[in-house]
mmCIF file of C-alpha atoms in Angstrom:
data_model
loop_
_atom_site.group_PDB
_atom_site.id
_atom_site.type_symbol
_atom_site.label_atom_id
_atom_site.label_comp_id
_atom_site.label_asym_id
_atom_site.label_seq_id
_atom_site.Cartn_x
_atom_site.Cartn_y
_atom_site.Cartn_z
ATOM 1 C CA MET A 135 -1.289 -64.141 -16.862
ATOM 2 C CA SER A 136 -0.404 -60.565 -17.937
ATOM 3 C CA TRP A 137 2.607 -58.586 -16.647
ATOM 4 C CA ASN A 138 1.069 -55.443 -17.417
ATOM 5 C CA LEU A 139 0.060 -54.170 -14.302
ATOM 6 C CA PHE A 140 1.136 -50.525 -15.001
ATOM 7 C CA ASN A 141 -1.859 -48.851 -16.472
ATOM 8 C CA ARG A 142 -3.747 -47.757 -13.608
ATOM 9 C CA GLN A 143 -5.070 -44.078 -13.101
ATOM 10 C CA ALA A 144 -4.087 -43.887 -9.609
ATOM 11 C CA LYS A 145 -0.889 -41.913 -9.077
ATOM 12 C CA ARG A 146 2.174 -43.568 -7.414
ATOM 13 C CA SER A 147 3.621 -41.134 -5.429
ATOM 14 C CA LEU A 148 5.346 -43.163 -2.743
ATOM 15 C CA VAL A 149 7.666 -44.861 -5.418
ATOM 16 C CA THR A 150 10.368 -42.635 -7.225
ATOM 17 C CA LYS A 151 9.933 -42.989 -10.687
ATOM 18 C CA THR A 152 13.578 -44.722 -11.168
ATOM 19 C CA THR A 153 12.234 -47.748 -8.677
ATOM 20 C CA GLU A 154 9.065 -47.858 -10.645
ATOM 21 C CA ARG A 155 11.031 -47.649 -13.992
ATOM 22 C CA ASP A 156 13.436 -50.228 -12.744
ATOM 23 C CA PHE A 157 10.744 -52.868 -11.702
ATOM 24 C CA GLU A 158 8.741 -52.108 -14.931
ATOM 25 C CA ARG A 159 12.042 -52.836 -17.014
ATOM 26 C CA GLU A 160 12.425 -56.283 -15.031
ATOM 27 C CA CYS A 161 8.828 -57.477 -15.263
ATOM 28 C CA THR A 162 9.194 -56.761 -19.230
ATOM 29 C CA LYS A 163 12.434 -58.824 -19.598
ATOM 30 C CA MET A 164 10.262 -61.294 -17.899
ATOM 31 C CA GLN A 165 7.406 -61.178 -19.704
ATOM 32 C CA HIS A 166 9.534 -61.561 -23.065
ATOM 33 C CA LEU A 167 11.716 -64.671 -21.459
ATOM 34 C CA GLU A 168 8.401 -66.322 -20.597
ATOM 35 C CA GLU A 169 7.063 -66.117 -23.957
ATOM 36 C CA CYS A 170 10.074 -66.952 -25.315
ATOM 37 C CA SER A 171 10.398 -70.212 -23.557
ATOM 38 C CA LYS A 172 6.795 -71.325 -24.021
ATOM 39 C CA LYS A 173 7.822 -71.113 -27.659
ATOM 40 C CA ILE A 174 11.106 -73.112 -27.395
ATOM 41 C CA ALA A 175 9.046 -75.931 -25.413
ATOM 42 C CA LYS A 176 5.958 -75.509 -28.201
ATOM 43 C CA ASP A 177 8.801 -75.742 -31.229
ATOM 44 C CA SER A 178 11.041 -78.678 -29.252
ATOM 45 C CA LYS A 179 7.980 -80.658 -28.767
ATOM 46 C CA ARG A 180 7.004 -79.967 -32.543
ATOM 47 C CA MET A 181 10.371 -81.203 -33.778
ATOM 48 C CA ALA A 182 10.472 -84.295 -31.634
ATOM 49 C CA SER A 183 6.859 -85.329 -32.835
ATOM 50 C CA CYS A 184 8.158 -84.618 -36.775
ATOM 51 C CA THR A 185 11.393 -86.735 -35.888
ATOM 52 C CA SER A 186 8.777 -89.829 -34.421
ATOM 53 C CA ALA A 187 6.773 -89.378 -37.472
ATOM 54 C CA TYR A 188 9.103 -89.668 -39.899
ATOM 55 C CA GLY A 189 10.602 -92.757 -38.492
ATOM 56 C CA LYS A 190 7.120 -94.332 -38.506
ATOM 57 C CA SER A 191 6.700 -93.047 -42.022
ATOM 58 C CA ALA A 192 10.144 -94.563 -43.219
ATOM 59 C CA GLY A 193 8.956 -97.819 -41.545
ATOM 60 C CA LYS A 194 5.765 -98.451 -43.104
ATOM 61 C CA LEU A 195 7.019 -97.204 -46.356
ATOM 62 C CA GLY A 196 9.691 -100.157 -46.159
ATOM 63 C CA HIS A 197 6.647 -102.783 -44.799
ATOM 64 C CA ASP A 198 4.293 -101.154 -47.696
ATOM 65 C CA LEU A 199 7.114 -102.082 -50.414
ATOM 66 C CA LEU A 200 7.715 -105.515 -48.721
ATOM 67 C CA THR A 201 4.354 -106.678 -48.912
ATOM 68 C CA ASP A 202 2.878 -105.140 -51.977
ATOM 69 C CA MET A 203 5.916 -105.365 -54.616
ATOM 70 C CA GLY A 204 8.438 -107.924 -52.648
ATOM 71 C CA ALA A 205 5.871 -111.237 -53.013
ATOM 72 C CA ASN A 206 8.783 -112.426 -55.853
ATOM 73 C CA GLY A 207 11.048 -112.710 -52.893
ATOM 74 C CA HIS A 208 13.599 -110.341 -54.152
ATOM 75 C CA GLU A 209 15.979 -109.733 -51.689
ATOM 76 C CA ASP A 210 16.250 -105.876 -52.649
ATOM 77 C CA PHE A 211 12.791 -105.717 -50.750
ATOM 78 C CA ASN A 212 14.081 -107.198 -47.464
ATOM 79 C CA LEU A 213 17.312 -105.142 -47.441
ATOM 80 C CA PHE A 214 15.168 -101.904 -48.048
ATOM 81 C CA ASP A 215 12.584 -103.106 -45.346
ATOM 82 C CA ALA A 216 15.251 -103.850 -42.862
ATOM 83 C CA ALA A 217 16.893 -100.362 -43.392
ATOM 84 C CA MET A 218 13.982 -98.666 -42.739
ATOM 85 C CA ALA A 219 12.951 -100.437 -39.668
ATOM 86 C CA LYS A 220 16.270 -99.343 -38.208
ATOM 87 C CA GLN A 221 15.742 -95.725 -39.759
ATOM 88 C CA ASP A 222 12.128 -96.310 -37.518
ATOM 89 C CA GLN A 223 14.275 -97.380 -34.496
ATOM 90 C CA LEU A 224 16.717 -94.477 -34.428
ATOM 91 C CA ALA A 225 14.327 -91.792 -35.093
ATOM 92 C CA GLN A 226 12.312 -92.919 -32.041
ATOM 93 C CA GLU A 227 15.720 -93.051 -29.839
ATOM 94 C CA LYS A 228 16.544 -89.568 -31.085
ATOM 95 C CA SER A 229 12.646 -88.429 -30.395
ATOM 96 C CA ASN A 230 13.253 -89.559 -27.168
ATOM 97 C CA MET A 231 16.304 -87.813 -25.999
ATOM 98 C CA MET A 232 14.561 -84.927 -27.590
ATOM 99 C CA HIS A 233 12.209 -84.959 -25.373
ATOM 100 C CA GLN A 234 14.456 -85.537 -22.261
ATOM 101 C CA ALA A 235 17.366 -83.090 -23.262
ATOM 102 C CA MET A 236 14.742 -80.076 -24.342
ATOM 103 C CA VAL A 237 10.858 -80.854 -24.056
ATOM 104 C CA GLU A 238 10.776 -82.134 -20.417
ATOM 105 C CA PRO A 239 13.268 -79.399 -19.388
ATOM 106 C CA MET A 240 11.617 -76.321 -21.041
ATOM 107 C CA LYS A 241 8.266 -77.804 -20.190
ATOM 108 C CA ARG A 242 9.445 -77.480 -16.548
ATOM 109 C CA TYR A 243 10.979 -74.004 -16.871
ATOM 110 C CA THR A 244 7.600 -72.672 -17.798
ATOM 111 C CA THR A 245 5.983 -73.430 -14.847
ATOM 112 C CA ILE A 246 8.115 -71.242 -13.187
ATOM 113 C CA PHE A 247 6.728 -68.043 -14.195
ATOM 114 C CA PRO A 248 3.276 -68.105 -12.447
ATOM 115 C CA TYR A 249 4.748 -67.920 -9.562
ATOM 116 C CA TYR A 250 6.736 -64.744 -10.484
ATOM 117 C CA THR A 251 3.638 -63.032 -11.851
ATOM 118 C CA GLN A 252 1.890 -64.064 -8.609
ATOM 119 C CA GLN A 253 4.602 -62.285 -6.586
ATOM 120 C CA VAL A 254 4.594 -59.046 -8.910
ATOM 121 C CA LYS A 255 0.391 -59.104 -8.579
ATOM 122 C CA SER A 256 0.943 -59.460 -4.762
ATOM 123 C CA ARG A 257 3.400 -56.189 -4.735
ATOM 124 C CA GLU A 258 0.708 -54.518 -6.766
ATOM 125 C CA LYS A 259 -1.984 -55.296 -4.162
ATOM 126 C CA VAL A 260 0.332 -54.173 -1.518
ATOM 127 C CA LEU A 261 1.117 -51.012 -3.080
ATOM 128 C CA GLN A 262 -2.269 -50.224 -3.439
ATOM 129 C CA GLU A 263 -3.072 -50.333 0.090
ATOM 130 C CA TYR A 264 0.100 -48.288 0.946
ATOM 131 C CA ASN A 265 -1.375 -45.736 -0.986
ATOM 132 C CA LYS A 266 -4.696 -46.076 0.790
ATOM 133 C CA VAL A 267 -3.513 -45.675 3.954
ATOM 134 C CA GLN A 268 -1.098 -42.803 3.205
ATOM 135 C CA ALA A 269 -3.587 -40.914 1.856
ATOM 136 C CA LYS A 270 -5.886 -41.494 5.095
ATOM 137 C CA LEU A 271 -2.603 -40.663 6.770
ATOM 138 C CA GLU A 272 -2.141 -37.389 4.729
ATOM 139 C CA LYS A 273 -5.931 -36.186 5.400
ATOM 140 C CA TYR A 274 -5.767 -36.456 9.060
ATOM 141 C CA GLU A 275 -2.239 -34.168 8.731
ATOM 142 C CA GLU A 276 -4.016 -31.560 7.025
ATOM 143 C CA ARG A 277 -6.682 -31.160 9.780
ATOM 144 C CA GLU A 278 -6.592 -28.945 12.942
ATOM 145 C CA GLN A 279 -4.081 -30.261 15.235
ATOM 146 C CA THR A 280 -6.689 -31.064 18.100
ATOM 147 C CA GLY A 281 -6.093 -33.569 20.960
ATOM 148 C CA ALA A 282 -8.151 -36.342 19.056
ATOM 149 C CA ASN A 283 -6.565 -35.821 15.876
ATOM 150 C CA ILE A 284 -3.090 -36.100 16.977
ATOM 151 C CA VAL A 285 -3.816 -39.317 18.316
ATOM 152 C CA LYS A 286 -5.747 -40.237 15.279
ATOM 153 C CA ILE A 287 -2.477 -39.413 13.283
ATOM 154 C CA GLN A 288 -0.034 -41.850 15.633
ATOM 155 C CA GLN A 289 -2.510 -44.910 14.941
ATOM 156 C CA MET A 290 -2.415 -44.159 11.201
ATOM 157 C CA LYS A 291 1.465 -43.925 11.260
ATOM 158 C CA ALA A 292 1.485 -47.199 12.998
ATOM 159 C CA GLU A 293 -0.550 -48.501 10.330
ATOM 160 C CA VAL A 294 1.214 -47.165 7.615
ATOM 161 C CA GLN A 295 4.916 -48.252 8.974
ATOM 162 C CA PRO A 296 4.046 -52.347 8.517
ATOM 163 C CA VAL A 297 2.557 -51.795 5.201
ATOM 164 C CA LYS A 298 5.532 -49.678 4.143
ATOM 165 C CA GLU A 299 7.411 -52.094 5.049
ATOM 166 C CA GLU A 300 6.143 -55.055 3.786
ATOM 167 C CA PHE A 301 5.826 -53.142 0.212
ATOM 168 C CA GLU A 302 9.510 -52.556 0.226
ATOM 169 C CA LYS A 303 10.450 -56.013 1.103
ATOM 170 C CA LYS A 304 8.536 -57.517 -1.699
ATOM 171 C CA ASN A 305 9.509 -54.990 -4.340
ATOM 172 C CA ASN A 306 13.783 -55.320 -3.067
ATOM 173 C CA SER A 307 12.840 -59.082 -3.474
ATOM 174 C CA LEU A 308 11.411 -58.761 -6.954
ATOM 175 C CA LEU A 309 14.142 -56.510 -8.080
ATOM 176 C CA GLU A 310 16.968 -58.912 -7.081
ATOM 177 C CA GLU A 311 15.298 -61.921 -7.819
ATOM 178 C CA MET A 312 14.043 -61.498 -11.404
ATOM 179 C CA PRO A 313 17.413 -60.437 -12.812
ATOM 180 C CA LYS A 314 19.203 -63.009 -11.604
ATOM 181 C CA PHE A 315 16.625 -65.145 -13.040
ATOM 182 C CA TYR A 316 16.456 -64.204 -16.129
ATOM 183 C CA ASP A 317 20.277 -63.796 -16.631
ATOM 184 C CA ALA A 318 20.271 -67.840 -15.607
ATOM 185 C CA SER A 319 18.311 -68.727 -18.388
ATOM 186 C CA ILE A 320 21.483 -69.650 -20.816
ATOM 187 C CA SER A 321 23.063 -71.472 -17.907
ATOM 188 C CA TYR A 322 19.930 -73.564 -17.784
ATOM 189 C CA ILE A 323 18.956 -74.088 -21.646
ATOM 190 C CA HIS A 324 22.642 -74.545 -22.427
ATOM 191 C CA PRO A 325 23.304 -78.247 -21.442
ATOM 192 C CA SER A 326 19.743 -79.184 -23.452
ATOM 193 C CA LEU A 327 21.544 -77.150 -26.751
ATOM 194 C CA LYS A 328 24.395 -79.393 -26.553
ATOM 195 C CA THR A 329 22.698 -82.820 -26.141
ATOM 196 C CA ILE A 330 20.436 -81.822 -29.088
ATOM 197 C CA VAL A 331 23.316 -81.383 -31.046
ATOM 198 C CA ALA A 332 24.816 -84.536 -30.143
ATOM 199 C CA SER A 333 21.606 -86.515 -30.384
ATOM 200 C CA GLN A 334 21.286 -84.888 -34.103
ATOM 201 C CA CYS A 335 25.103 -86.216 -34.909
ATOM 202 C CA TRP A 336 24.439 -89.709 -33.129
ATOM 203 C CA PHE A 337 21.019 -89.951 -35.414
ATOM 204 C CA TYR A 338 23.123 -89.295 -39.003
ATOM 205 C CA GLN A 339 25.800 -91.227 -38.312
ATOM 206 C CA LYS A 340 24.098 -93.917 -37.181
ATOM 207 C CA SER A 341 21.899 -93.593 -40.480
ATOM 208 C CA LEU A 342 24.688 -92.873 -42.476
ATOM 209 C CA GLU A 343 26.492 -96.529 -41.592
ATOM 210 C CA GLU A 344 22.919 -98.244 -41.799
ATOM 211 C CA LEU A 345 22.024 -96.755 -45.365
ATOM 212 C CA GLU A 346 25.679 -97.132 -46.932
ATOM 213 C CA GLY A 347 25.754 -100.854 -45.946
ATOM 214 C CA THR A 348 22.267 -101.287 -47.269
ATOM 215 C CA LEU A 349 23.181 -99.381 -50.483
ATOM 216 C CA SER A 350 26.395 -101.924 -50.462
ATOM 217 C CA LYS A 351 24.105 -104.575 -50.746
ATOM 218 C CA LEU A 352 21.364 -103.888 -53.420
ATOM 219 C CA SER A 353 21.789 -105.507 -56.714
ATOM 220 C CA PHE A 354 19.645 -102.753 -58.794
ATOM 221 C CA GLN A 355 20.731 -101.436 -62.212
ATOM 222 C CA ALA A 356 22.772 -98.285 -62.304
ATOM 223 C CA ALA A 357 20.573 -95.332 -63.198
ATOM 224 C CA GLY A 358 21.350 -94.862 -66.689
ATOM 225 C CA GLU A 359 20.425 -98.718 -67.207
ATOM 226 C CA ARG A 360 17.358 -98.555 -65.518
ATOM 227 C CA ASP A 361 16.154 -94.946 -67.561
ATOM 228 C CA LYS A 362 17.098 -96.878 -70.955
ATOM 229 C CA ASP A 363 14.574 -99.955 -70.016
ATOM 230 C CA VAL A 364 11.735 -97.596 -68.845
ATOM 231 C CA MET A 365 12.438 -95.687 -71.890
ATOM 232 C CA GLU A 366 12.265 -98.973 -74.253
ATOM 233 C CA ILE A 367 9.169 -100.150 -72.319
ATOM 234 C CA LEU A 368 7.425 -96.953 -73.300
ATOM 235 C CA GLU A 369 8.483 -96.482 -76.934
ATOM 236 C CA GLU A 370 6.861 -100.476 -77.130
ATOM 237 C CA VAL A 371 3.570 -98.927 -75.502
ATOM 238 C CA ARG A 372 3.793 -96.256 -77.866
ATOM 239 C CA LEU A 373 4.056 -98.712 -80.920
ATOM 240 C CA LEU A 374 1.699 -100.725 -80.154
ATOM 241 C CA SER A 375 -1.159 -98.232 -79.601
ATOM 242 C CA ILE A 376 -0.568 -96.970 -83.055
ATOM 243 C CA THR A 377 -0.734 -100.265 -84.698
ATOM 244 C CA SER A 378 -4.068 -100.904 -82.626
ATOM 245 C CA ASP A 379 -5.081 -97.252 -83.797
ATOM 246 C CA ASP A 380 -4.511 -98.420 -87.388
#
């Protein structure tokens, strides 16, 4: 729902410019906070999903290499498969942490804004009614002060008073609540930030430990020797190709 309820043709003669300016300022801040909160909720959900997807991809890579190329029983493929399976496990745990720490809290946080937009809409409705009954009262006050007209003026004043009080109550309540809610946003999200950073540290520390342990057990050749072997094979293929052409 839009917070922009201020583009009306009717004049707001019953509300001071200062009050209306303060109210519009707080509504603008609330609208900005709502938009940012929805973006954060969406981005955190995407981050958790990507973390989960990374783990699944790592696990699949290890499984595929073991299945497709590890038929000779080489222990390195088993080690790599186990390492990638552990990466998948750690990634899923990290993804769950992110859901609990950021995704779910931000999802709950965004559900609060409809309450405030409804209250702003209710305030606007009461203000319109206030303008309406006040305008009627002023019309009677402009007429000739006959006995019947004086009675009608008293009746209209009696109608105006409760509407005025209701508007002032809603207006003052929102002007008090919205700034407090806005200012409390940092306190609300701060624990989530700390937990996200902690989960990142935990994930990378665990990953490093697991991968370093796997690396120390692998029996592959050094990169220089491996590249040399590959180049020799390619050269042999090239020579065979030349011989075939002759």
